JSON list of C-alpha atoms in Angstrom, two decimals:
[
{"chain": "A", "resi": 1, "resn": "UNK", "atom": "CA", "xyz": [-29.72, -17.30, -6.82]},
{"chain": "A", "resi": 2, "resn": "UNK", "atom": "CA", "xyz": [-26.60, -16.59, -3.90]},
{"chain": "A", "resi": 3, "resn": "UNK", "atom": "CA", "xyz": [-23.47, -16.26, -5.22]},
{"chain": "A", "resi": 4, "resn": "UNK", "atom": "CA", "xyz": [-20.53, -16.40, -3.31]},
{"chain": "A", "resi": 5, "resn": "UNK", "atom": "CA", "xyz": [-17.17, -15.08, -3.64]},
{"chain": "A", "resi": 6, "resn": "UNK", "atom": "CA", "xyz": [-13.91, -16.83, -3.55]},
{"chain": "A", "resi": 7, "resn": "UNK", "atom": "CA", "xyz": [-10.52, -15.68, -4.93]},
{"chain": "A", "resi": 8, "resn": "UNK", "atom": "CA", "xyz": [-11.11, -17.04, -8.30]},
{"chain": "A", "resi": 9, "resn": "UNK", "atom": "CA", "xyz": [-14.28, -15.25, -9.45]},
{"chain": "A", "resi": 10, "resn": "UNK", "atom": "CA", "xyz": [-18.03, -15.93, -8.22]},
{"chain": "A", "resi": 11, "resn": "UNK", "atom": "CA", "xyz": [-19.31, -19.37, -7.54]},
{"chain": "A", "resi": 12, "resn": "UNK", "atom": "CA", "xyz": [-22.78, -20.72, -7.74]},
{"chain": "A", "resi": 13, "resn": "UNK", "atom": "CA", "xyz": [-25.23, -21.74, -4.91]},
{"chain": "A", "resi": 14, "resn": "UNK", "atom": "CA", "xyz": [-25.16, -25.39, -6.45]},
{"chain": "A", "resi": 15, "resn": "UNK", "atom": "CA", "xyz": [-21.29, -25.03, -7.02]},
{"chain": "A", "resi": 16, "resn": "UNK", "atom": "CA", "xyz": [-20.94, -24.79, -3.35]},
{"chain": "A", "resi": 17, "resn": "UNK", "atom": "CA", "xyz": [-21.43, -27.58, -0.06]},
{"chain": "A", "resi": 18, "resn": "UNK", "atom": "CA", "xyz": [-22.15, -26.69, 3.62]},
{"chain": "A", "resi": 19, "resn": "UNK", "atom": "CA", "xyz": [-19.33, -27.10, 6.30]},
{"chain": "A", "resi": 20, "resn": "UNK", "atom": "CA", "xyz": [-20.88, -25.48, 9.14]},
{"chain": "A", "resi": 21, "resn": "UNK", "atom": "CA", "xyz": [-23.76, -23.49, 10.02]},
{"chain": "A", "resi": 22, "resn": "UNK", "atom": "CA", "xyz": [-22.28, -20.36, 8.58]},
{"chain": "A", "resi": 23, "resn": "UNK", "atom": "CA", "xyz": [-19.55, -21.77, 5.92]},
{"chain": "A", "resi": 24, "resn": "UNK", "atom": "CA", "xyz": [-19.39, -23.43, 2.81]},
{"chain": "A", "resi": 25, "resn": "UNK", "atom": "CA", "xyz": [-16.86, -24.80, 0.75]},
{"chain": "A", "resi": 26, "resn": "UNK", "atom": "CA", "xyz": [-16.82, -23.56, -3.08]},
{"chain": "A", "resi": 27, "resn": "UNK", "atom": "CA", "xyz": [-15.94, -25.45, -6.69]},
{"chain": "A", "resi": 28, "resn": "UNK", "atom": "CA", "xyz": [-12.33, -23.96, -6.08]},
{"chain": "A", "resi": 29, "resn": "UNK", "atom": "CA", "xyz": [-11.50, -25.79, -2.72]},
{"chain": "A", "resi": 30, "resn": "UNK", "atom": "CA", "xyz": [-12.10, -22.31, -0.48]},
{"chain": "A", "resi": 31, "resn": "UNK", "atom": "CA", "xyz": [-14.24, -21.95, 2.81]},
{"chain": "A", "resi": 32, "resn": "UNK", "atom": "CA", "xyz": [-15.91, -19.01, 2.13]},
{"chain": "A", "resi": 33, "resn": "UNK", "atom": "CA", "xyz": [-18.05, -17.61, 5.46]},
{"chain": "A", "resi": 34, "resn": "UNK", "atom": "CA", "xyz": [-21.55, -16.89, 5.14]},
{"chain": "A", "resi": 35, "resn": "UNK", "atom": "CA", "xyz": [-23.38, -15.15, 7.75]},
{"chain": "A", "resi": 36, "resn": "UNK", "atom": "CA", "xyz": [-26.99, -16.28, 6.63]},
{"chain": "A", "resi": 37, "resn": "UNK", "atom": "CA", "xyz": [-28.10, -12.79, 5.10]},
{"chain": "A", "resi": 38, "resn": "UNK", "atom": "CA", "xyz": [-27.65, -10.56, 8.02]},
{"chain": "A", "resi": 39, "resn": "UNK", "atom": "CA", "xyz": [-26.28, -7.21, 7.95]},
{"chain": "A", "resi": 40, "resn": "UNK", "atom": "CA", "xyz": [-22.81, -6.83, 7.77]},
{"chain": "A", "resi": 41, "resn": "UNK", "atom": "CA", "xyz": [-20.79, -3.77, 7.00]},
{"chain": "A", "resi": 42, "resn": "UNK", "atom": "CA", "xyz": [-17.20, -3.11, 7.46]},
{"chain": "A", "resi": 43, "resn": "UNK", "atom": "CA", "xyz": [-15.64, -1.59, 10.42]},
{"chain": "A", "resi": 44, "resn": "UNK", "atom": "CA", "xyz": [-14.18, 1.26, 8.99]},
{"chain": "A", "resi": 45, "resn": "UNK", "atom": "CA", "xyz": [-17.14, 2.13, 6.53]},
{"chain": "A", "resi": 46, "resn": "UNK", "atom": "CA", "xyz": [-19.48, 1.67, 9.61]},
{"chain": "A", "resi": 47, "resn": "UNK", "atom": "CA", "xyz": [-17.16, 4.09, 11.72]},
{"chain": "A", "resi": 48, "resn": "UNK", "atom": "CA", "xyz": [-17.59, 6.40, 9.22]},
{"chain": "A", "resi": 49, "resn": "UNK", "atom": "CA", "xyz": [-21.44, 6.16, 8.13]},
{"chain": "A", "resi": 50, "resn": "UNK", "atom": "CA", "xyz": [-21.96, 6.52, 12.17]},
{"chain": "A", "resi": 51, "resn": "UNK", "atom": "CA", "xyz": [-19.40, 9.38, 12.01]},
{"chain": "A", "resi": 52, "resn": "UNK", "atom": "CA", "xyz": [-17.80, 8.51, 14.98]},
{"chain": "A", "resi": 53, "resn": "UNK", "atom": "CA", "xyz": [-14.99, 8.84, 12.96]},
{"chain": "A", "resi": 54, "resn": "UNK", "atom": "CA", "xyz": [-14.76, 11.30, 10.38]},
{"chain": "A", "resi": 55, "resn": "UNK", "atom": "CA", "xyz": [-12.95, 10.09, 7.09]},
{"chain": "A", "resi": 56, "resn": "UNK", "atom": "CA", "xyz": [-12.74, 5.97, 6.12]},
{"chain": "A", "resi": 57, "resn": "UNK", "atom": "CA", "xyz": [-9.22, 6.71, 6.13]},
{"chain": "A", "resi": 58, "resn": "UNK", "atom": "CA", "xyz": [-8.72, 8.42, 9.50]},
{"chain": "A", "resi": 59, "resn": "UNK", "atom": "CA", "xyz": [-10.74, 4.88, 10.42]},
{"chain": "A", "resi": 60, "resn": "UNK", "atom": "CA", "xyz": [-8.74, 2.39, 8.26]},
{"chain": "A", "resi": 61, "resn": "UNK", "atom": "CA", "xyz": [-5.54, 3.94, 9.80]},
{"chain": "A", "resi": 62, "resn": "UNK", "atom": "CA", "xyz": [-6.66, 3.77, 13.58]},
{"chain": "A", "resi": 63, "resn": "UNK", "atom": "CA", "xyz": [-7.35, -0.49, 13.00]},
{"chain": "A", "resi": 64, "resn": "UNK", "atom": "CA", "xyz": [-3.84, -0.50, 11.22]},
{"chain": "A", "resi": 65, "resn": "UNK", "atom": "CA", "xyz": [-2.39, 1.20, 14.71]},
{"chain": "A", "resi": 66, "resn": "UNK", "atom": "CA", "xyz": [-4.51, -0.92, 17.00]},
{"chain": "A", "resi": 67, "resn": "UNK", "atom": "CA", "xyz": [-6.50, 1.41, 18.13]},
{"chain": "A", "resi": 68, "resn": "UNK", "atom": "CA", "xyz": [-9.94, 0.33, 17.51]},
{"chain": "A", "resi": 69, "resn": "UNK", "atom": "CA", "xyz": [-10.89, -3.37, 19.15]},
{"chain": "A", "resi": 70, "resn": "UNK", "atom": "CA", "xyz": [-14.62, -5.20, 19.12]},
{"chain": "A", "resi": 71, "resn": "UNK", "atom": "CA", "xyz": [-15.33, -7.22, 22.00]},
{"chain": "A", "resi": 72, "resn": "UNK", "atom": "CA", "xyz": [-12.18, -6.67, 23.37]},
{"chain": "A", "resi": 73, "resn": "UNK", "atom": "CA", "xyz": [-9.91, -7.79, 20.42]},
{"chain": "A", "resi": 74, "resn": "UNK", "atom": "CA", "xyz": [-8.35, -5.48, 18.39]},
{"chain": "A", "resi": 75, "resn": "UNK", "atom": "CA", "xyz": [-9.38, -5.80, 14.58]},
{"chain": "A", "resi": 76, "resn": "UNK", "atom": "CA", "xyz": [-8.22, -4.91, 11.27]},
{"chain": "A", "resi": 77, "resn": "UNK", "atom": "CA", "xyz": [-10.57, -2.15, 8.67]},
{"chain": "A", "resi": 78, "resn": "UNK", "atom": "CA", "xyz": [-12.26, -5.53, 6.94]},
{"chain": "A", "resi": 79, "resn": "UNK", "atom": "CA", "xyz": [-13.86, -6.84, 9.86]},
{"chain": "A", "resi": 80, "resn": "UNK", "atom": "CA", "xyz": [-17.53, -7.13, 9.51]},
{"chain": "A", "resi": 81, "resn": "UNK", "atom": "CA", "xyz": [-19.31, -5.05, 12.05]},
{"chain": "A", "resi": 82, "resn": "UNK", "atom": "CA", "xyz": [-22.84, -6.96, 13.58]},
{"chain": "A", "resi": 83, "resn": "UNK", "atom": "CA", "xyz": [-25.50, -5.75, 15.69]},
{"chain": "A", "resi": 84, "resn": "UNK", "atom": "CA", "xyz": [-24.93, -6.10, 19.43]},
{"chain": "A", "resi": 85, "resn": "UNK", "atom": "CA", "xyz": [-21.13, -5.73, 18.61]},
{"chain": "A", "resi": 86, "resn": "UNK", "atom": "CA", "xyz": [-19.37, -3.17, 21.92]},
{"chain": "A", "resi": 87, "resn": "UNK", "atom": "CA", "xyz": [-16.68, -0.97, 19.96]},
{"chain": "A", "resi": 88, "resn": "UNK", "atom": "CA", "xyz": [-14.02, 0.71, 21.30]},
{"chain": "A", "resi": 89, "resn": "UNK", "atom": "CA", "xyz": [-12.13, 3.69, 19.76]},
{"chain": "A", "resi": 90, "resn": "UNK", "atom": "CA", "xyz": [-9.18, 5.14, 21.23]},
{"chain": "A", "resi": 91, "resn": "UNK", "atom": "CA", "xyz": [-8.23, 8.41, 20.17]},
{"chain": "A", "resi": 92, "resn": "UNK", "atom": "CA", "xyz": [-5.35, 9.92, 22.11]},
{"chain": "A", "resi": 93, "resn": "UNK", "atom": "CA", "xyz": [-6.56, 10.03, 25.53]},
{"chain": "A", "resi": 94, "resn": "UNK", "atom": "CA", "xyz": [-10.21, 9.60, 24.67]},
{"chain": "A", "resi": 95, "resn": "UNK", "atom": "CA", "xyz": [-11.75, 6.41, 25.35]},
{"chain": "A", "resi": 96, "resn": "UNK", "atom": "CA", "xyz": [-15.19, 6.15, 23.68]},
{"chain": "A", "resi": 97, "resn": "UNK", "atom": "CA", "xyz": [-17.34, 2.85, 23.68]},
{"chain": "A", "resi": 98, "resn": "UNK", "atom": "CA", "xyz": [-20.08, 2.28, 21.67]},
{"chain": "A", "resi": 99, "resn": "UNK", "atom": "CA", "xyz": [-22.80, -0.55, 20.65]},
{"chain": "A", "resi": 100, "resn": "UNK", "atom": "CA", "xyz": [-23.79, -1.52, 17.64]},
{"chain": "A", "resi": 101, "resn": "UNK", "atom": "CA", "xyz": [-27.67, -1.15, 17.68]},
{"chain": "A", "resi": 102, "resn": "UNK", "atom": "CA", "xyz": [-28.30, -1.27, 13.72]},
{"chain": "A", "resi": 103, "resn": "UNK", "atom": "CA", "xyz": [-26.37, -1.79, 10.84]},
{"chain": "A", "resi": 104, "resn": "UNK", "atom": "CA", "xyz": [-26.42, 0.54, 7.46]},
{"chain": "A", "resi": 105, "resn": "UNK", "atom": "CA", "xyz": [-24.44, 1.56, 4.32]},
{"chain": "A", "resi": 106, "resn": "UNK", "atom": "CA", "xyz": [-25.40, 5.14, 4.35]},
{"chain": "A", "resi": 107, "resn": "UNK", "atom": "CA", "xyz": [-27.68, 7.05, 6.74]},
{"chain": "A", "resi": 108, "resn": "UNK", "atom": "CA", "xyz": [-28.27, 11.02, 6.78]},
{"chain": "A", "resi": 109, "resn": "UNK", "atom": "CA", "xyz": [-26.71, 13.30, 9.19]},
{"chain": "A", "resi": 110, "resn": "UNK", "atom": "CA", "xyz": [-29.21, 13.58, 11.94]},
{"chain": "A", "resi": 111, "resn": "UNK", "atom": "CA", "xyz": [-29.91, 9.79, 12.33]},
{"chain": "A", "resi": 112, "resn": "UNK", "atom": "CA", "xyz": [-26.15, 8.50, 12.24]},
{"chain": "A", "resi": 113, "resn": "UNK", "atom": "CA", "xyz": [-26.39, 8.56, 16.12]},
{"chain": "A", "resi": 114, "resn": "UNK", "atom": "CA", "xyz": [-29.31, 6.13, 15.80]},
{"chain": "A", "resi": 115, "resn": "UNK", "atom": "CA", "xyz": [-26.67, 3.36, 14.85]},
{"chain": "A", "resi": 116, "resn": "UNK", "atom": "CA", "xyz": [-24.80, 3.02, 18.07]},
{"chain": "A", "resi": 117, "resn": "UNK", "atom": "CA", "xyz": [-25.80, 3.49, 21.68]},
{"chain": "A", "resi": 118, "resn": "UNK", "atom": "CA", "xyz": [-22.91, 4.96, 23.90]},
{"chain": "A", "resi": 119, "resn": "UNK", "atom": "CA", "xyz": [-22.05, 2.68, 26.87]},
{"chain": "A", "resi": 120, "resn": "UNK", "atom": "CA", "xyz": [-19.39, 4.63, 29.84]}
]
């Protein structure tokens, strides 16, 4: 059974009604956004798991300062990170742009660099 997540607890799948495609509307009144079971990982976690960054704070802090943007916007840490998504991290002069090629909550050392491709 899905469950779904508002701010009031977990809802059922039969306590909820499609809006859109991709959102629903729960018991409680919320839209809640529902990206049909694809991967989805946050944008600080993934900059870490990919270590292009190396802490999840050091990552958290650079979308706080603006200094990490997807697709050309800049984003905060919770922003769900999706295949085929270009990211760009600026680090002091460094400019380095990325895309998204997979999507994972915790990959070993020697195959982190399998879940981005670098783009100049």
């Amino acid at each position: 059974m899905l469950q779904f997540f508002c701010l009031f607890g977990s809802c059922r799948v039969d306590e909820v009604y499609l809006l859109e495609w991709n959102t629903v509307k729960c018991s409680h009144n919320f839209e809640i956004y529902y990206d049909g079971g694809k991967a989805a990982v946050r944008i600080d976690k993934y900059l870490k798991v990919a270590r292009l960054i190396k802490r999840r704070a050091v990552a958290n802090e650079a979308c706080d300062q603006g200094r990490i943007t997807i697709n050309g916007r800049i984003v905060k840490a919770s922003y769900d990170v999706k295949e085929n998504d270009v990211i760009e991290i600026k680090m002091g002069e460094r400019l380095i742009k990325v895309q998204v090629t997979a999507i994972a909550e915790h990959v070993l050392k020697n195959d982190a660099s399998s879940l981005y491709r670098v783009i100049n």
